[in-house]
N, CA, C and O atoms as a Maestro MAE file, in Angstrom:
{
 s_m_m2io_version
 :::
 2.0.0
}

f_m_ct {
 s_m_title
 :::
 protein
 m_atom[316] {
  # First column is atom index #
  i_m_mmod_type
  r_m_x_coord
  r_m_y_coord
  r_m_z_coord
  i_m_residue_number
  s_m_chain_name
  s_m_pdb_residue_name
  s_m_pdb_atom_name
  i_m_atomic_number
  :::
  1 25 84.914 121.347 110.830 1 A "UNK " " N  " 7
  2 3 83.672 121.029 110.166 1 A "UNK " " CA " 6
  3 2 82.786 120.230 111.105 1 A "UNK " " C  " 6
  4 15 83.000 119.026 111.248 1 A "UNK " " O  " 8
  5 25 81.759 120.867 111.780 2 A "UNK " " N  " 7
  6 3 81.417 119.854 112.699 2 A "UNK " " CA " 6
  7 2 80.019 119.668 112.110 2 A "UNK " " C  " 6
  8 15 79.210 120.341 111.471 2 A "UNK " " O  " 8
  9 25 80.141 118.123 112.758 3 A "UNK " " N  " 7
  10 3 79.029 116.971 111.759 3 A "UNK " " CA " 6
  11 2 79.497 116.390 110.788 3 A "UNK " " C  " 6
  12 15 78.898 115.537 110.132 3 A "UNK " " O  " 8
  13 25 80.598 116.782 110.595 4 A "UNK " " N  " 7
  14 3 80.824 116.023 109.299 4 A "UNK " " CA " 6
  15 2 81.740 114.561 109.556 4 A "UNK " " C  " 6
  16 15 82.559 114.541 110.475 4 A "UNK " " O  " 8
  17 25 81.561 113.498 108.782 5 A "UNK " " N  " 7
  18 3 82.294 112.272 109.247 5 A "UNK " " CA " 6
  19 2 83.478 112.024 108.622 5 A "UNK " " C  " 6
  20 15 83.501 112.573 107.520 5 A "UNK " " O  " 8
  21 25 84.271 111.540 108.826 6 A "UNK " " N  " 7
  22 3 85.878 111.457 108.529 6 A "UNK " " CA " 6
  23 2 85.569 110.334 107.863 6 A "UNK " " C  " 6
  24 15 84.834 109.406 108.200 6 A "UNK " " O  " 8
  25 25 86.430 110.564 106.525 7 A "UNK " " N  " 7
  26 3 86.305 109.721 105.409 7 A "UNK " " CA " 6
  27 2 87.975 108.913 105.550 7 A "UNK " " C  " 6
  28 15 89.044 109.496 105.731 7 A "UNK " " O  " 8
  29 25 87.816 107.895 105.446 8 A "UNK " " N  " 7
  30 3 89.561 107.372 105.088 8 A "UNK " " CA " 6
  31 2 90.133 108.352 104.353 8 A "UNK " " C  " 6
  32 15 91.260 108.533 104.813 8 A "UNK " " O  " 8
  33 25 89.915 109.111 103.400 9 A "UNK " " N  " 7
  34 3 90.426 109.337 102.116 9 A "UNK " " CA " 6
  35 2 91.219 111.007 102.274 9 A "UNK " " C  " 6
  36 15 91.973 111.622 101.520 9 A "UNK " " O  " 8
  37 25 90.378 111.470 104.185 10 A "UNK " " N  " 7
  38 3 90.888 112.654 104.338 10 A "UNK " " CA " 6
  39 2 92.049 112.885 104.786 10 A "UNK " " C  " 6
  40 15 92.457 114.002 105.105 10 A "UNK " " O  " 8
  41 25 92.754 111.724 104.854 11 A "UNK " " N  " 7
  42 3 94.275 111.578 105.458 11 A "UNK " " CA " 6
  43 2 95.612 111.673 104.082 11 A "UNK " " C  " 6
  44 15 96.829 111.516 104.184 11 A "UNK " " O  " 8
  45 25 94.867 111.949 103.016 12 A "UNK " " N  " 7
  46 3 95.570 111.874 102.089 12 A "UNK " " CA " 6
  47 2 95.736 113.167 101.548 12 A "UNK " " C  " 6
  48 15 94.847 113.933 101.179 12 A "UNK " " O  " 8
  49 25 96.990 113.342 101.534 13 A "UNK " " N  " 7
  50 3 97.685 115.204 101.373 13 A "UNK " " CA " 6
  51 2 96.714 115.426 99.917 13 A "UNK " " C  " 6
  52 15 96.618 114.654 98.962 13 A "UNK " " O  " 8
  53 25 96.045 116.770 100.128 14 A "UNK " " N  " 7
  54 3 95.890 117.411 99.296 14 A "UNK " " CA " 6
  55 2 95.721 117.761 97.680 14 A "UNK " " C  " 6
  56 15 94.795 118.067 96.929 14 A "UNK " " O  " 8
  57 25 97.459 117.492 97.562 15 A "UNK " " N  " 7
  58 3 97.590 117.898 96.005 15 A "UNK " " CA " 6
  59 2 97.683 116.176 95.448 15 A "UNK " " C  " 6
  60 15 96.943 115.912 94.501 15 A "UNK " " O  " 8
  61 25 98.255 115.424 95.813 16 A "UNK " " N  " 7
  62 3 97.608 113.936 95.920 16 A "UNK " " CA " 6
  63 2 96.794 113.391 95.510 16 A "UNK " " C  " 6
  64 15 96.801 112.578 94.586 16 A "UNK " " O  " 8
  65 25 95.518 113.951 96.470 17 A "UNK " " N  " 7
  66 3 93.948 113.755 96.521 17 A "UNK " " CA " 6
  67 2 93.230 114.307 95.176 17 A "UNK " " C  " 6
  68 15 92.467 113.615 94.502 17 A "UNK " " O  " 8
  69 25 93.530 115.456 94.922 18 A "UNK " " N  " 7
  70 3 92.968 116.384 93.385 18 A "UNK " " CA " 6
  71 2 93.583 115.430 92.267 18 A "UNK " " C  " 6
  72 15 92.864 114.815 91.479 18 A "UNK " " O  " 8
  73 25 95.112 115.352 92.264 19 A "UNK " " N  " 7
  74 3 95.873 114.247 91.258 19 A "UNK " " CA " 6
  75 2 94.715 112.806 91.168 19 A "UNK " " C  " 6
  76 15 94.185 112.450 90.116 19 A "UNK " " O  " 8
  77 25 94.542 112.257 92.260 20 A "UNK " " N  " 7
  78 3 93.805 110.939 92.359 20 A "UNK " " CA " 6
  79 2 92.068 110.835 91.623 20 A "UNK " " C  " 6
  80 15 91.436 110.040 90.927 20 A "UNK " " O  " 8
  81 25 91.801 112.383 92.396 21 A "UNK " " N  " 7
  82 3 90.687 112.223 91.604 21 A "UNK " " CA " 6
  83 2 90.251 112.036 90.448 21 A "UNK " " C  " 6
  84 15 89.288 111.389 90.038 21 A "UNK " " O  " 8
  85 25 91.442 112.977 89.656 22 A "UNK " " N  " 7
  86 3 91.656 113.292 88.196 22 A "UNK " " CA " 6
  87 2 92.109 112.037 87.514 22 A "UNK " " C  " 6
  88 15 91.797 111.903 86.330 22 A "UNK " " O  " 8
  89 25 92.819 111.081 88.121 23 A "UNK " " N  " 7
  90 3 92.824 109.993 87.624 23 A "UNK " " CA " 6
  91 2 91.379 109.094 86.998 23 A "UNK " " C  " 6
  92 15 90.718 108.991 85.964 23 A "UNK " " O  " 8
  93 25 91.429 108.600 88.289 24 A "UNK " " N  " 7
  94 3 89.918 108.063 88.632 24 A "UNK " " CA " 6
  95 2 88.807 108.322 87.518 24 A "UNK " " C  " 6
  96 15 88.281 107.495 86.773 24 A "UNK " " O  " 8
  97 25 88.562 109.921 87.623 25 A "UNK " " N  " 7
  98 3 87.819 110.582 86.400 25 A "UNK " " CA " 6
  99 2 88.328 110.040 85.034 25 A "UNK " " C  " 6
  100 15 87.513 109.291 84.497 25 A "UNK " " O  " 8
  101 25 89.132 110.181 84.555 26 A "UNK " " N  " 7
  102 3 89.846 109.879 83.392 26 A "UNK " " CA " 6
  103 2 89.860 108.429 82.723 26 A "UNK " " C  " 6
  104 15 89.822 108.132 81.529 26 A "UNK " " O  " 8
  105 25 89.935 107.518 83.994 27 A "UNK " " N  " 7
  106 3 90.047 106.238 83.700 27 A "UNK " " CA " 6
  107 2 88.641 105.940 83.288 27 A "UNK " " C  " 6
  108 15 87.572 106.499 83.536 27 A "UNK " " O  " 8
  109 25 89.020 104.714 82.467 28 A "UNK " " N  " 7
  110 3 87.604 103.891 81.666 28 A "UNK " " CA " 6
  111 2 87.544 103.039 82.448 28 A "UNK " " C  " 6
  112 15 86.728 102.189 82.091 28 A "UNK " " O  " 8
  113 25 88.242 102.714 83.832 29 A "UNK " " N  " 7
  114 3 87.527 101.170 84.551 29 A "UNK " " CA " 6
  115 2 87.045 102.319 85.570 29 A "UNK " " C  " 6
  116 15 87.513 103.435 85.799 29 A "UNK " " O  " 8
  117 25 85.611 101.430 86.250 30 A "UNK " " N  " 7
  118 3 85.208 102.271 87.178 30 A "UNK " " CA " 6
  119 2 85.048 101.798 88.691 30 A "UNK " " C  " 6
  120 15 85.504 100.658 88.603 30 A "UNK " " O  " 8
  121 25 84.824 101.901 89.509 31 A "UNK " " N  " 7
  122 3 84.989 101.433 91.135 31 A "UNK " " CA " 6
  123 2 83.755 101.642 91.690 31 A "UNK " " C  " 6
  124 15 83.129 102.545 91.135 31 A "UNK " " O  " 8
  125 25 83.114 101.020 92.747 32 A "UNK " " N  " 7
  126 3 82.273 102.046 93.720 32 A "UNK " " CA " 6
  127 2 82.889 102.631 94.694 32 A "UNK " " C  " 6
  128 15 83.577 102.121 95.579 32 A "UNK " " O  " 8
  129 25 82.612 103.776 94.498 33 A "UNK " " N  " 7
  130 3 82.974 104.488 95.150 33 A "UNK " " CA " 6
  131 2 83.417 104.126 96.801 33 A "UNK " " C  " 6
  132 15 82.787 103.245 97.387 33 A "UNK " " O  " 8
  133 25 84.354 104.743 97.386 34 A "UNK " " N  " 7
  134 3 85.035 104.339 98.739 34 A "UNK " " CA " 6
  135 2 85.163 102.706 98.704 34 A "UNK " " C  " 6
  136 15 85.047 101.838 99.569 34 A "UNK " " O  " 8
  137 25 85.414 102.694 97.501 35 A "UNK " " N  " 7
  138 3 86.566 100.825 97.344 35 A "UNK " " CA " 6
  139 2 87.928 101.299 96.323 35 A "UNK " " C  " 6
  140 15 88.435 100.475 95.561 35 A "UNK " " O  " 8
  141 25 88.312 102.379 96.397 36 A "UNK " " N  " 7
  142 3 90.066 102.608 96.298 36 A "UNK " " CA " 6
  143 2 90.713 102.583 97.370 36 A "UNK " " C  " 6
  144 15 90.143 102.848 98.428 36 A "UNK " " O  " 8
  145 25 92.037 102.260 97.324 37 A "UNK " " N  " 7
  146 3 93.144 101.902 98.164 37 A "UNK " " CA " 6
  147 2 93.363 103.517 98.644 37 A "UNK " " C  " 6
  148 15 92.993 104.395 97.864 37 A "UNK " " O  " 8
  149 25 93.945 103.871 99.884 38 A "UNK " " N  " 7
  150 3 94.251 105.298 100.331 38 A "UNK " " CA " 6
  151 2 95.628 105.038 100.182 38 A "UNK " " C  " 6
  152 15 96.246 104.218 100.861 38 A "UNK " " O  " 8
  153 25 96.276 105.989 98.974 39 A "UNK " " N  " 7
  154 3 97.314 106.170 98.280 39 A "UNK " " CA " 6
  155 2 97.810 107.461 98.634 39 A "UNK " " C  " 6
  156 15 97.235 108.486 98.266 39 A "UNK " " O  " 8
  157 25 99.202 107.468 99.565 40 A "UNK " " N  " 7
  158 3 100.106 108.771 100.069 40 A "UNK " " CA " 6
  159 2 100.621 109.721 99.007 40 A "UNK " " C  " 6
  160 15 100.624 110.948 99.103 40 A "UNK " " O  " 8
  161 25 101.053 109.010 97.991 41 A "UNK " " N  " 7
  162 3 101.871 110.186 96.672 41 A "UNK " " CA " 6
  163 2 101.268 109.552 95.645 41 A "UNK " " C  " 6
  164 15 100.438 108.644 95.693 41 A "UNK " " O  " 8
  165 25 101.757 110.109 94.686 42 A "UNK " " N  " 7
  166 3 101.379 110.408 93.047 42 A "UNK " " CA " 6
  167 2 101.789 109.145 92.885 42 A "UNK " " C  " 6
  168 15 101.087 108.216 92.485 42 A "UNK " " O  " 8
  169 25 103.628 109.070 93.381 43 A "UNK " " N  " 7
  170 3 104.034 107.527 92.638 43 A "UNK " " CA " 6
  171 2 103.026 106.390 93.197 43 A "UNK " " C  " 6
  172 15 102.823 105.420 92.466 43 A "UNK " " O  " 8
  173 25 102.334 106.466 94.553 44 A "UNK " " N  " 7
  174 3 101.280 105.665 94.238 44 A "UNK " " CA " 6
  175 2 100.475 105.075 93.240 44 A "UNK " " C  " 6
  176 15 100.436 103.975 92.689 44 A "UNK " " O  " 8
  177 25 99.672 106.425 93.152 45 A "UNK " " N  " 7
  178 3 98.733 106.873 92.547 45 A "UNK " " CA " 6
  179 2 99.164 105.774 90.625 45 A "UNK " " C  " 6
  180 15 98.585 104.852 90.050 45 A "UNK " " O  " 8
  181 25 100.166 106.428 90.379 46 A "UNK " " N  " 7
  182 3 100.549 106.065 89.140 46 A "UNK " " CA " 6
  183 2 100.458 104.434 89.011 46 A "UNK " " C  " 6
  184 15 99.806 103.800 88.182 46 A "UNK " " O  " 8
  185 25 101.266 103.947 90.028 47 A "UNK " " N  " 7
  186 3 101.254 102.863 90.054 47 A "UNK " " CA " 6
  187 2 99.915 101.745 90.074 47 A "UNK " " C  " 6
  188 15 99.596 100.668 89.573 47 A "UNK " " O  " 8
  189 25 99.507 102.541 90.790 48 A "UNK " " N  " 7
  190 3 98.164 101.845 91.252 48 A "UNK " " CA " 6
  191 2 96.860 101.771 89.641 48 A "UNK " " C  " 6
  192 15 96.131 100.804 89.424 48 A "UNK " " O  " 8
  193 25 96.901 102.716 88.994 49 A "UNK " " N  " 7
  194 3 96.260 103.064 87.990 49 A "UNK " " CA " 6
  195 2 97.001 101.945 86.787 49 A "UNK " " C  " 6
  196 15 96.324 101.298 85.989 49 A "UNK " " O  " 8
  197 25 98.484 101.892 86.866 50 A "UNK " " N  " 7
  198 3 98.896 101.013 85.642 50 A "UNK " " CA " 6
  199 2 98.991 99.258 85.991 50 A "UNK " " C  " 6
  200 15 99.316 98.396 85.174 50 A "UNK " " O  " 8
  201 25 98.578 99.018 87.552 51 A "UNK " " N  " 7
  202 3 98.433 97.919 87.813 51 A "UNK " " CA " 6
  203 2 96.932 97.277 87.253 51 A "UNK " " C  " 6
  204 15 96.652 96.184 86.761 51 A "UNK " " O  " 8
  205 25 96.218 98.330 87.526 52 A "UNK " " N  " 7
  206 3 94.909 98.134 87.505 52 A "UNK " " CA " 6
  207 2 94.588 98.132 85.834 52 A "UNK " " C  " 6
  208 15 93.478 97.696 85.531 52 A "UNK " " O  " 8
  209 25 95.376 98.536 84.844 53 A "UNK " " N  " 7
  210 3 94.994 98.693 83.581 53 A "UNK " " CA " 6
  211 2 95.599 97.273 82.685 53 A "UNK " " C  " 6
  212 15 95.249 96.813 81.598 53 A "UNK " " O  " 8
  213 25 96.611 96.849 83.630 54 A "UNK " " N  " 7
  214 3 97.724 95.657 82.709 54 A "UNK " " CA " 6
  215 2 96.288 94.872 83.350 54 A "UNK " " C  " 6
  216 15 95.519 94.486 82.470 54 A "UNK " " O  " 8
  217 25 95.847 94.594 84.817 55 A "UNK " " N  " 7
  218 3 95.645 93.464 84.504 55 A "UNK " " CA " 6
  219 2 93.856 93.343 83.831 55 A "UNK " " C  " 6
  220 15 93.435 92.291 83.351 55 A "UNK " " O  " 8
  221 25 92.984 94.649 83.930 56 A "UNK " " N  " 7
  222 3 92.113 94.234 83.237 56 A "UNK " " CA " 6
  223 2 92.405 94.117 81.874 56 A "UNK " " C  " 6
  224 15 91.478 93.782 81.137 56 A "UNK " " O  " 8
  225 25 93.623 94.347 81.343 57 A "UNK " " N  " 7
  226 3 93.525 93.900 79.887 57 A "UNK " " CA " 6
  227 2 94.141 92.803 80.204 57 A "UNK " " C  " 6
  228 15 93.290 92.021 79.781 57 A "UNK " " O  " 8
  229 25 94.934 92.160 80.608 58 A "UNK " " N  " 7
  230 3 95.146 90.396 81.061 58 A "UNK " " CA " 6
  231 2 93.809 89.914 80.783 58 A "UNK " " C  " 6
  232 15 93.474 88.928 80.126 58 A "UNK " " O  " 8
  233 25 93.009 90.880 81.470 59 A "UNK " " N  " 7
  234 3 91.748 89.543 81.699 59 A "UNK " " CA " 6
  235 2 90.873 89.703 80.428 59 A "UNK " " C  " 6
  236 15 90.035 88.836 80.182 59 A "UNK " " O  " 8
  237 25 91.076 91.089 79.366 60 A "UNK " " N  " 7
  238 3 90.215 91.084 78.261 60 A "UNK " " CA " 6
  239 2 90.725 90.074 77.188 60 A "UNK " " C  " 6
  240 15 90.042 89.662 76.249 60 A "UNK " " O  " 8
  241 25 92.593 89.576 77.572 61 A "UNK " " N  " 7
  242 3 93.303 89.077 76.262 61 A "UNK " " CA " 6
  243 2 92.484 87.616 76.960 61 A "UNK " " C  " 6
  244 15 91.698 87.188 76.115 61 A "UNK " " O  " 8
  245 25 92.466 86.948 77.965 62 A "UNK " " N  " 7
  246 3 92.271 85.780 78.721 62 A "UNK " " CA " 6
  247 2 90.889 85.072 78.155 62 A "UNK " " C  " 6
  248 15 90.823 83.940 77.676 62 A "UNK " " O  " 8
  249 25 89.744 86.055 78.331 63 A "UNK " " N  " 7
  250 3 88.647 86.204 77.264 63 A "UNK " " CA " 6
  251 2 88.420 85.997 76.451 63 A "UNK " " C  " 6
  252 15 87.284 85.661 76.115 63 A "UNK " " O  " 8
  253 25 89.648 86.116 75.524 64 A "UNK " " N  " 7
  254 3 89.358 85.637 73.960 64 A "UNK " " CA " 6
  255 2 88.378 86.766 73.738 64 A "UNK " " C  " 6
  256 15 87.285 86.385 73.319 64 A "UNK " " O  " 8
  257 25 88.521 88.118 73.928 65 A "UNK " " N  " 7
  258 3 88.009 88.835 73.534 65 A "UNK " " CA " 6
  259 2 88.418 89.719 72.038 65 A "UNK " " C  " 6
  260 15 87.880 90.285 71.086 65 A "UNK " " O  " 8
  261 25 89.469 89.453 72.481 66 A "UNK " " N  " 7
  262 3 90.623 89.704 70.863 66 A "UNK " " CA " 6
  263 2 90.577 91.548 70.806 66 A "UNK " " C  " 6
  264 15 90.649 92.147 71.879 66 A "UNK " " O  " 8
  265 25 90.439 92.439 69.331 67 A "UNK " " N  " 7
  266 3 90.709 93.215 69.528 67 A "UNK " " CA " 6
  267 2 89.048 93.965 69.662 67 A "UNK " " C  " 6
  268 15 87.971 93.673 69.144 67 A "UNK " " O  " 8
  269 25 89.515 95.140 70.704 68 A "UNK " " N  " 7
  270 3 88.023 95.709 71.260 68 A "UNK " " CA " 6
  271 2 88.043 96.816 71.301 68 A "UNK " " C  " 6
  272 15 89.149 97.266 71.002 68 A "UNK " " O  " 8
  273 25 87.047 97.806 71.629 69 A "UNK " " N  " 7
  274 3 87.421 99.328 71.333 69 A "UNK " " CA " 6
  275 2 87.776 99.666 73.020 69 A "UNK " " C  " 6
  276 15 87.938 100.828 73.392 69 A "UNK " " O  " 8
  277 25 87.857 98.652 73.838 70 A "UNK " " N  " 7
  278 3 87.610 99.026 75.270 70 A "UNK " " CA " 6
  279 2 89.488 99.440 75.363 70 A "UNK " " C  " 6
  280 15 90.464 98.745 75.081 70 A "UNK " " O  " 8
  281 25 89.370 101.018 75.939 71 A "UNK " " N  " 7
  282 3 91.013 101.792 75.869 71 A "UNK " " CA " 6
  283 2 91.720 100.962 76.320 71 A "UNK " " C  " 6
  284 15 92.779 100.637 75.782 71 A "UNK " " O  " 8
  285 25 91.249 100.426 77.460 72 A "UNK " " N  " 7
  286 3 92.761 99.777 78.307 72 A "UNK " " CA " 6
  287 2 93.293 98.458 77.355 72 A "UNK " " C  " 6
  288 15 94.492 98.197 77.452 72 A "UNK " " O  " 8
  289 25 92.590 97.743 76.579 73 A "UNK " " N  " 7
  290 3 93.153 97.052 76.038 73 A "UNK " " CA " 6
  291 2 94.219 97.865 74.814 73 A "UNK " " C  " 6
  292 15 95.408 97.697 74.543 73 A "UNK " " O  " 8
  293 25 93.339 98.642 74.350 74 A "UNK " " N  " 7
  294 3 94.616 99.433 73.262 74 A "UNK " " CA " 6
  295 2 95.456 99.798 74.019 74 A "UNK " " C  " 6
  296 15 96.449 99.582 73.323 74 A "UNK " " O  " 8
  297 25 95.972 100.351 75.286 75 A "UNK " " N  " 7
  298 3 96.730 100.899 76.136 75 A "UNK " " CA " 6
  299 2 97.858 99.911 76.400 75 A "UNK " " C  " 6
  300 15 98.981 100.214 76.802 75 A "UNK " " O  " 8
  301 25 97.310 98.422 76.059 76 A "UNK " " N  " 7
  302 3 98.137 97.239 76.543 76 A "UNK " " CA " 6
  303 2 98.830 96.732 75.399 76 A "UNK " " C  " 6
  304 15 100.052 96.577 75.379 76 A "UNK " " O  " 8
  305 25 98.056 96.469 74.435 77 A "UNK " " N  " 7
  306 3 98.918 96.157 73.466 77 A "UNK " " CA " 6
  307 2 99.923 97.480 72.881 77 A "UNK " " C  " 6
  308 15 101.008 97.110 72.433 77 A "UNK " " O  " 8
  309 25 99.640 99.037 72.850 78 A "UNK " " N  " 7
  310 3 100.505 99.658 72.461 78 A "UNK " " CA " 6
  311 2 101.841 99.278 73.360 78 A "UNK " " C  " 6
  312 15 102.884 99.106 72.730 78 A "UNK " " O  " 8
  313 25 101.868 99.117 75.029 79 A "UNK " " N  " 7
  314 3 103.404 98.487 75.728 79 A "UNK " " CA " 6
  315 2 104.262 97.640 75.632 79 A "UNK " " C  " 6
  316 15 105.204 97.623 76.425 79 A "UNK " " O  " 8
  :::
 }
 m_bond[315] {
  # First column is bond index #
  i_m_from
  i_m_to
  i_m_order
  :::
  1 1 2 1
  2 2 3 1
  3 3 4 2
  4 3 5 1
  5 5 6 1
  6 6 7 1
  7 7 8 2
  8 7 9 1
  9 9 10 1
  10 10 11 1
  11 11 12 2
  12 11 13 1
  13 13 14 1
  14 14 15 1
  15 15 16 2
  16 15 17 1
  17 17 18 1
  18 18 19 1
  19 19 20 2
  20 19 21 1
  21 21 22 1
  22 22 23 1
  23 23 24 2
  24 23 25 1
  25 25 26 1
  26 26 27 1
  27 27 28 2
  28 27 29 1
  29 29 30 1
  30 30 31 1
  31 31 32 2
  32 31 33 1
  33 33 34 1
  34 34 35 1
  35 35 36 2
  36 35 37 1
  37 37 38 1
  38 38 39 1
  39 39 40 2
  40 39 41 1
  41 41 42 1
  42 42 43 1
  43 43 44 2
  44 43 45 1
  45 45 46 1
  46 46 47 1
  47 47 48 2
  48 47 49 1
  49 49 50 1
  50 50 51 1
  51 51 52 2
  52 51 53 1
  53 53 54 1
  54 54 55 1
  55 55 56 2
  56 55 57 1
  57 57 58 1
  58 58 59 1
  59 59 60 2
  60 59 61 1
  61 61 62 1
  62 62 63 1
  63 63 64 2
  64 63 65 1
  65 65 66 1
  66 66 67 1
  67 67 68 2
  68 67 69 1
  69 69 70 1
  70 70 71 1
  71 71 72 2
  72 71 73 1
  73 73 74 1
  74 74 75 1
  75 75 76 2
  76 75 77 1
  77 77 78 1
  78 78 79 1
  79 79 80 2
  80 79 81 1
  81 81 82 1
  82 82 83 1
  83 83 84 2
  84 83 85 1
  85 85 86 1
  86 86 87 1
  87 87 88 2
  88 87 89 1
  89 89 90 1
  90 90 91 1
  91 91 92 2
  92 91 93 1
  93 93 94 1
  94 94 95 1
  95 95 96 2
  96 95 97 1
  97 97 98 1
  98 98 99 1
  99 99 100 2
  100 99 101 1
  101 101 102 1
  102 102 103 1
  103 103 104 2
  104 103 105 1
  105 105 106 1
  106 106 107 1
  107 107 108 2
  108 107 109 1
  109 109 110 1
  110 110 111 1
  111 111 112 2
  112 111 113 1
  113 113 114 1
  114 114 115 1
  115 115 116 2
  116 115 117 1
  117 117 118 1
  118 118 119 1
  119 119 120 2
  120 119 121 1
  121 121 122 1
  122 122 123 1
  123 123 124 2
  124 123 125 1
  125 125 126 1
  126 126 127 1
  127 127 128 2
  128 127 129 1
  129 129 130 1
  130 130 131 1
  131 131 132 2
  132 131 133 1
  133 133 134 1
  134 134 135 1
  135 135 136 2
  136 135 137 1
  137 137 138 1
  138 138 139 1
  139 139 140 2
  140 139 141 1
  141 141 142 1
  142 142 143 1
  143 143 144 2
  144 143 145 1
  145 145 146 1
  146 146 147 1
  147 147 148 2
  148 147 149 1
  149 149 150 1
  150 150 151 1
  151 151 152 2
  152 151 153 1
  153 153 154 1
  154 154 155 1
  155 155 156 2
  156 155 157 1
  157 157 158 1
  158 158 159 1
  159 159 160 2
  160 159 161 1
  161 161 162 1
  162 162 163 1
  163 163 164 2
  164 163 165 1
  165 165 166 1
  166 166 167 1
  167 167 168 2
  168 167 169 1
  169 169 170 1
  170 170 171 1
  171 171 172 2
  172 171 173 1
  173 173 174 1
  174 174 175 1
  175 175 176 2
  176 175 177 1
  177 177 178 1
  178 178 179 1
  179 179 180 2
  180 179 181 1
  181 181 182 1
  182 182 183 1
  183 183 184 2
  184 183 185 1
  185 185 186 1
  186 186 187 1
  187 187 188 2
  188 187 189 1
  189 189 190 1
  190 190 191 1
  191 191 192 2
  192 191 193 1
  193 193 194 1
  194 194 195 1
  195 195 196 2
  196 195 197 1
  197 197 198 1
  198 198 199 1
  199 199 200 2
  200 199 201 1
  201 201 202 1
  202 202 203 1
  203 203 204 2
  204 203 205 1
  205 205 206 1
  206 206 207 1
  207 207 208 2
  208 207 209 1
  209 209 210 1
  210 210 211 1
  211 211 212 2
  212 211 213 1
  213 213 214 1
  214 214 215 1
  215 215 216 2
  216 215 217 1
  217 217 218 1
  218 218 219 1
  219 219 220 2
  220 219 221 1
  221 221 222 1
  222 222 223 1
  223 223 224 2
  224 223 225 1
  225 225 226 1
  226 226 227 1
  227 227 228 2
  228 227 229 1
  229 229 230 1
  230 230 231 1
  231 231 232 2
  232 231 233 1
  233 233 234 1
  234 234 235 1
  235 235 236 2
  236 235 237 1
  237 237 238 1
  238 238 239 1
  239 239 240 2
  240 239 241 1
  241 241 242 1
  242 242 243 1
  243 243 244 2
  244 243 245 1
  245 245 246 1
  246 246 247 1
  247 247 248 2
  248 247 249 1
  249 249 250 1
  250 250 251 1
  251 251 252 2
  252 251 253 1
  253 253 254 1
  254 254 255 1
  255 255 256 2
  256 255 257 1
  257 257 258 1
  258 258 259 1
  259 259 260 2
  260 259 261 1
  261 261 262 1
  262 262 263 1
  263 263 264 2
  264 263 265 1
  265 265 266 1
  266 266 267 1
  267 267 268 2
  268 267 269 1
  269 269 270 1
  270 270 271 1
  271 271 272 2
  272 271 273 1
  273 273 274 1
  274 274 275 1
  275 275 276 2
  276 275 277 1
  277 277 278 1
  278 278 279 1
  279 279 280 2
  280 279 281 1
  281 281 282 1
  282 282 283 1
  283 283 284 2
  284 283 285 1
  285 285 286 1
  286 286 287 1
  287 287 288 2
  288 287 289 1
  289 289 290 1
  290 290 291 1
  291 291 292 2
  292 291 293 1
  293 293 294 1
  294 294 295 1
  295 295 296 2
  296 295 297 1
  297 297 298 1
  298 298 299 1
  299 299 300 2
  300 299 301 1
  301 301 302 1
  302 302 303 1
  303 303 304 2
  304 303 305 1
  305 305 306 1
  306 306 307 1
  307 307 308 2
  308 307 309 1
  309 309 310 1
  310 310 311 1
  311 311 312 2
  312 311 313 1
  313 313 314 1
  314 314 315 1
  315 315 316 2
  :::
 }
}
């Protein structure tokens, strides 16, 4: 592909990368863009997504926000 600039994110296999995206998409917290971690496998991937969900609901219970329609908190108290 010439001209084109190498992204961190192109070092990451493939079926991985489609999995990650689909995450990402799915999830209710959101990022700017090219501020995710470059994650090798799925078990990454997984991990990285349920780290990121315990602790923004840590920080919604911390809040005194109590109960909210925001998913990740229902996601936390259903565990």
């Amino acid at each position: 592909m010439k001209g084109r600039i190498m992204s961190k994110y192109d070092k990451i296999p493939p079926d991985v990368r489609e999995y990650y995206e689909r995450r990402i998409t799915e999830s209710d917290i959101k990022r700017v863009p090219g501020h995710y971690p470059v994650l090798m496998t799925k078990e990454e991937v997984d991990q990285f997504f349920d780290m990121q969900e315990k602790a923004f609901g840590a920080y919604i219970d911390d809040k005194g926000f109590g109960e909210t329609d925001v998913k990740i908190h229902t996601l936390i108290k259903k565990s």
